[in-house]
Tab-separated table of C-alpha atoms in Angstrom:
chain	number	residue	atom	x	y	z
X	966	MET	CA	-5.702	3.684	2.658
X	967	ILE	CA	-5.871	0.034	3.582
X	968	ILE	CA	-8.323	-2.538	2.244
X	969	GLU	CA	-9.167	-5.543	4.426
X	970	SER	CA	-12.439	-7.311	3.683
X	971	ASP	CA	-12.549	-9.181	7.011
X	972	VAL	CA	-11.071	-7.327	9.984
X	973	SER	CA	-11.556	-10.295	12.328
X	974	ALA	CA	-9.206	-12.390	10.185
X	975	SER	CA	-6.390	-9.824	10.441
X	976	PRO	CA	-5.019	-9.785	14.022
X	977	ASN	CA	-2.278	-7.255	13.280
X	978	LEU	CA	-4.602	-4.765	11.563
X	979	ILE	CA	-5.235	-2.579	14.624
X	980	PRO	CA	-1.588	-2.228	15.778
X	981	THR	CA	-0.451	-1.682	12.192
X	982	MET	CA	-3.015	1.071	11.560
X	983	LEU	CA	-2.210	2.754	14.869
X	984	HIS	CA	1.492	2.613	14.012
X	985	PHE	CA	0.900	4.246	10.627
X	986	ALA	CA	-1.300	6.897	12.262
X	987	SER	CA	1.420	7.689	14.790
X	988	VAL	CA	4.291	7.929	12.292
X	989	LEU	CA	2.293	9.812	9.651
X	990	GLY	CA	1.062	12.348	12.195
X	991	PRO	CA	-2.206	14.203	12.845
X	992	ALA	CA	-2.376	15.857	9.413
X	993	TRP	CA	-3.106	12.461	7.872
X	994	SER	CA	-6.372	10.550	8.041
X	995	LEU	CA	-6.422	6.781	7.555
X	996	VAL	CA	-9.256	5.127	5.654
X	997	LEU	CA	-10.054	1.474	6.192
X	998	PHE	CA	-12.161	-0.085	3.451
X	999	THR	CA	-13.861	-3.258	4.668
X	1000	LEU	CA	-17.025	-5.315	4.192
X	1001	GLU	CA	-19.919	-4.106	6.331
X	1002	GLU	CA	-21.086	-7.672	6.924
X	1003	HIS	CA	-17.807	-8.447	8.713
X	1004	TRP	CA	-17.361	-5.124	10.492
X	1005	LYS	CA	-17.377	-4.791	14.248
X	1006	MET	CA	-15.653	-1.959	16.090
X	1007	PRO	CA	-12.497	-3.345	17.740
X	1008	TYR	CA	-12.203	-3.270	21.513
X	1009	SER	CA	-8.947	-1.282	21.325
X	1010	PRO	CA	-9.441	2.046	23.162
X	1011	ALA	CA	-6.628	3.609	21.126
X	1012	PHE	CA	-8.335	2.641	17.875
X	1013	VAL	CA	-11.729	3.878	19.094
X	1014	ARG	CA	-10.203	7.241	20.081
X	1015	ALA	CA	-8.608	7.577	16.642
X	1016	VAL	CA	-11.993	6.922	15.014
X	1017	GLN	CA	-13.764	9.382	17.320
X	1018	ARG	CA	-11.315	12.196	16.568
X	1019	GLY	CA	-11.521	11.500	12.830
X	1020	GLN	CA	-7.990	10.258	12.247
X	1021	ILE	CA	-9.292	6.824	11.246
X	1022	GLU	CA	-12.348	6.485	9.030
X	1023	ILE	CA	-14.250	3.308	8.205
X	1024	ARG	CA	-15.764	2.955	4.735
X	1025	PHE	CA	-17.548	-0.056	3.312
X	1026	LEU	CA	-16.722	-1.981	0.176
X	1027	PRO	CA	-19.409	-3.021	-2.290
X	1028	PRO	CA	-21.241	-6.084	-0.903
X	1029	ALA	CA	-19.670	-9.457	-1.733
X	1030	THR	CA	-16.331	-7.915	-2.770
X	1031	GLU	CA	-13.885	-10.823	-3.092
X	1032	LEU	CA	-10.281	-10.108	-2.099
X	1033	THR	CA	-8.931	-13.486	-1.014
X	1034	ARG	CA	-6.426	-13.902	-3.875
X	1035	SER	CA	-3.941	-11.542	-5.489
X	1036	HIS	CA	-5.815	-11.574	-8.800
X	1037	HIS	CA	-8.992	-10.522	-6.943
X	1038	VAL	CA	-7.114	-7.565	-5.471
X	1039	SER	CA	-5.663	-6.555	-8.840
X	1040	ASP	CA	-9.053	-6.805	-10.521
X	1041	PHE	CA	-10.667	-4.657	-7.814
X	1042	LEU	CA	-7.951	-1.989	-7.738
X	1043	THR	CA	-7.979	-1.550	-11.510
X	1044	ARG	CA	-11.668	-0.611	-11.519
X	1045	PRO	CA	-12.642	3.052	-10.939
X	1046	TRP	CA	-14.714	2.484	-7.754
X	1047	ILE	CA	-11.976	2.721	-5.134
X	1048	TRP	CA	-10.179	5.649	-6.811
X	1049	GLU	CA	-13.399	7.618	-7.235
X	1050	HIS	CA	-13.947	7.380	-3.471
X	1051	ILE	CA	-10.581	9.009	-2.722
X	1052	GLU	CA	-10.160	11.166	-5.830
X	1053	SER	CA	-10.281	14.433	-3.876
X	1054	ALA	CA	-7.023	13.614	-2.052
X	1055	HIS	CA	-3.771	15.107	-3.340
X	1056	ARG	CA	-1.880	11.854	-2.708
X	1057	VAL	CA	-2.912	8.524	-1.194
X	1058	LEU	CA	-0.603	6.178	0.692
X	1059	VAL	CA	-1.725	2.623	-0.026
X	1060	PHE	CA	-0.491	0.071	2.498
X	1061	GLN	CA	-1.073	-3.581	3.283
X	1062	LEU	CA	-0.572	-5.620	6.436
X	1063	ASP	CA	2.727	-6.965	5.117
X	1064	SER	CA	4.168	-3.435	4.858
X	1065	ILE	CA	5.526	-0.959	7.385
X	1066	ILE	CA	7.011	2.524	7.614
X	1067	CYS	CA	9.953	3.101	9.924
X	1068	SER	CA	9.827	5.653	12.726
X	1069	ASN	CA	13.639	5.913	12.515
X	1070	SER	CA	13.542	7.245	8.965
X	1071	LEU	CA	14.835	10.713	8.151
X	1072	TYR	CA	12.350	10.818	5.251
X	1073	THR	CA	8.671	11.645	5.435
X	1074	ILE	CA	5.926	10.561	3.051
X	1075	GLU	CA	5.500	14.221	2.096
X	1076	ALA	CA	9.060	14.259	0.722
X	1077	PHE	CA	7.796	12.114	-2.175
X	1078	PHE	CA	4.665	14.098	-3.041
X	1079	GLU	CA	6.084	15.255	-6.389
X	1080	TYR	CA	5.612	11.776	-7.847
X	1081	ASP	CA	2.397	10.387	-9.303
X	1082	PHE	CA	3.341	6.847	-8.290
X	1083	ILE	CA	6.148	5.520	-6.101
X	1084	GLY	CA	6.759	2.247	-4.302
X	1085	ALA	CA	9.580	-0.237	-3.863
X	1086	PRO	CA	11.271	-0.747	-7.251
X	1087	ILE	CA	10.612	-4.182	-8.720
X	1088	ASP	CA	13.612	-6.340	-9.600
X	1089	PRO	CA	13.611	-6.755	-13.418
X	1090	GLN	CA	13.394	-10.549	-13.085
X	1091	TYR	CA	9.904	-10.053	-11.614
X	1092	GLY	CA	8.671	-7.283	-13.889
X	1093	ALA	CA	8.892	-3.490	-13.976
X	1094	GLY	CA	7.724	-0.488	-12.031
X	1095	TYR	CA	6.934	-0.188	-8.336
X	1096	ASN	CA	5.361	-2.533	-5.825
X	1097	GLY	CA	1.901	-1.410	-4.765
X	1098	GLY	CA	1.852	-2.970	-1.281
X	1099	LEU	CA	3.353	0.209	0.163
X	1100	SER	CA	2.936	2.953	-2.395
X	1101	LEU	CA	2.113	6.622	-2.774
X	1102	ARG	CA	-0.306	7.360	-5.617
X	1103	ASN	CA	-2.003	10.277	-7.324
X	1104	PRO	CA	-5.678	9.219	-7.203
X	1105	LYS	CA	-6.701	11.564	-10.030
X	1106	LEU	CA	-4.267	9.814	-12.366
X	1107	PHE	CA	-5.349	6.390	-11.163
X	1108	VAL	CA	-9.055	7.029	-11.626
X	1109	ALA	CA	-8.343	8.295	-15.147
X	1110	ILE	CA	-6.346	5.160	-15.996
X	1111	ALA	CA	-9.023	2.893	-14.518
X	1112	LYS	CA	-11.710	4.596	-16.612
X	1113	GLU	CA	-9.758	4.836	-19.856
X	1114	SER	CA	-7.970	1.454	-19.932
X	1115	ASP	CA	-9.061	-2.116	-19.236
X	1116	PHE	CA	-6.817	-4.282	-17.069
X	1117	ARG	CA	-8.888	-7.357	-17.955
X	1118	GLN	CA	-7.988	-6.912	-21.626
X	1119	SER	CA	-4.269	-6.662	-20.881
X	1120	ALA	CA	-2.271	-9.789	-21.690
X	1121	ASP	CA	0.996	-8.239	-20.515
X	1122	HIS	CA	0.371	-7.817	-16.775
X	1123	GLU	CA	-0.894	-10.030	-13.985
X	1124	PHE	CA	-0.570	-7.466	-11.178
X	1125	GLU	CA	-2.273	-4.098	-10.773
X	1126	ASP	CA	0.865	-2.194	-9.753
X	1127	GLN	CA	2.825	-3.148	-12.873
X	1128	TRP	CA	-0.183	-2.454	-15.085
X	1129	PHE	CA	-0.690	0.991	-13.540
X	1130	TYR	CA	3.033	1.710	-13.950
X	1131	THR	CA	2.890	0.911	-17.685
X	1132	GLU	CA	-0.209	3.071	-18.129
X	1133	ALA	CA	1.350	5.913	-16.103
X	1134	VAL	CA	4.442	5.881	-18.336
X	1135	LYS	CA	2.205	6.138	-21.414
X	1136	ARG	CA	0.600	9.265	-19.943
X	1137	GLY	CA	3.887	10.994	-19.093
X	1138	ALA	CA	3.365	10.758	-15.330
X	1139	VAL	CA	6.016	12.053	-12.941
X	1140	LEU	CA	7.831	8.929	-11.768
X	1141	PRO	CA	10.931	8.486	-9.593
X	1142	THR	CA	14.294	6.999	-10.464
X	1143	GLN	CA	15.061	3.568	-9.049
X	1144	LEU	CA	17.363	5.163	-6.452
X	1145	VAL	CA	14.621	7.468	-5.182
X	1146	ALA	CA	12.134	4.576	-5.170
X	1147	ARG	CA	14.568	2.504	-3.065
X	1148	GLU	CA	14.778	5.323	-0.547
X	1149	PHE	CA	10.994	5.225	-0.306
X	1150	SER	CA	10.578	1.472	0.129
X	1151	VAL	CA	12.398	-1.858	-0.124
X	1152	GLU	CA	10.958	-5.121	-1.374
X	1153	THR	CA	12.904	-7.209	-3.933
X	1154	ILE	CA	15.857	-4.770	-4.237
X	1155	TYR	CA	17.811	-4.064	-1.036
X	1156	HIS	CA	18.704	-0.563	0.094
X	1157	ASP	CA	19.990	0.732	3.439
X	1158	ARG	CA	17.622	2.700	5.651
X	1159	PRO	CA	14.536	3.227	3.498
X	1160	LEU	CA	11.361	4.882	4.693
X	1161	GLY	CA	9.498	1.572	4.598
X	1162	TYR	CA	9.432	-2.100	3.662
X	1163	HIS	CA	7.106	-4.537	1.934
X	1164	GLN	CA	7.457	-8.259	2.796
X	1165	PRO	CA	11.074	-7.992	4.018
X	1166	GLN	CA	10.998	-11.451	5.649
X	1167	ARG	CA	10.163	-12.922	2.266
X	1168	TRP	CA	12.479	-10.959	-0.003
X	1169	GLN	CA	15.330	-9.836	2.284
X	1170	ARG	CA	15.727	-12.818	4.605
X	1171	ASP	CA	19.541	-12.668	4.303
X	1172	LYS	CA	19.499	-9.022	5.375
X	1173	MET	CA	17.072	-9.275	8.282
X	1174	LYS	CA	19.615	-8.282	10.935
X	1175	GLU	CA	20.336	-5.021	9.107
X	1176	VAL	CA	16.624	-4.505	8.457
X	1177	MET	CA	15.669	-5.058	12.109
X	1178	ASP	CA	18.523	-2.897	13.393
X	1179	TRP	CA	17.141	-0.055	11.278
X	1180	CYS	CA	13.407	-0.660	11.548
X	1181	LEU	CA	12.349	-2.563	14.659
X	1182	GLU	CA	8.694	-2.243	13.593
X	1183	VAL	CA	9.345	-4.897	10.928
X	1184	GLY	CA	8.794	-7.378	13.766
X	1185	MET	CA	5.081	-6.594	13.502
X	1186	LEU	CA	5.065	-8.262	10.079
X	1187	VAL	CA	6.309	-11.725	11.092
X	1188	GLY	CA	4.258	-14.430	9.447
X	1189	ARG	CA	2.700	-12.232	6.772
X	1190	ARG	CA	3.039	-13.470	3.182
X	1191	ALA	CA	1.498	-12.476	-0.114
X	1192	VAL	CA	-1.503	-14.531	-1.207
């Protein structure tokens, strides 16, 4: 699942989605949530074919959904709407345009299905839990949290991923160790040869040679930064 309110403003959306579709394989379907008012089918024949065969699906966000700042994204993701639309899935891979999975990896996404929530572990100086920019989630748990708890009443968390982590711990969710989470994805804490990365140019700039040697696809992310 990827959420981009304005496809025309995201030039690397199509190659990134096609890359994820290729590495994930035909058993996976990708869902793009976007605003209908901004939607126009891309010219890319590869993208059109993926839509026609059902591997990529386009769904529309509620009109006037605002996602231009990180707090907008957190507010939207902590409401039930998005999770109710994907609740029937066993697990959902959430990705953003500043994340990538590596075709070199010996791991698969399915290898992490036992966990209710997993993403790159967050360095303690920035908080706790797992980064949501590239994360695998149990939508049934997330819709329950969104319905039962109120992010807007929480004074402890600014970001949706850390809030969901805290709520998941309270509910006894199955969560990975930091080592397993590092094998899944790298953001603020470095690890050799993970399955994927989130914002490596921002957080791992001193390790970019090692990152690029392992995961050439990281080059698709150049210039992407968090809002």
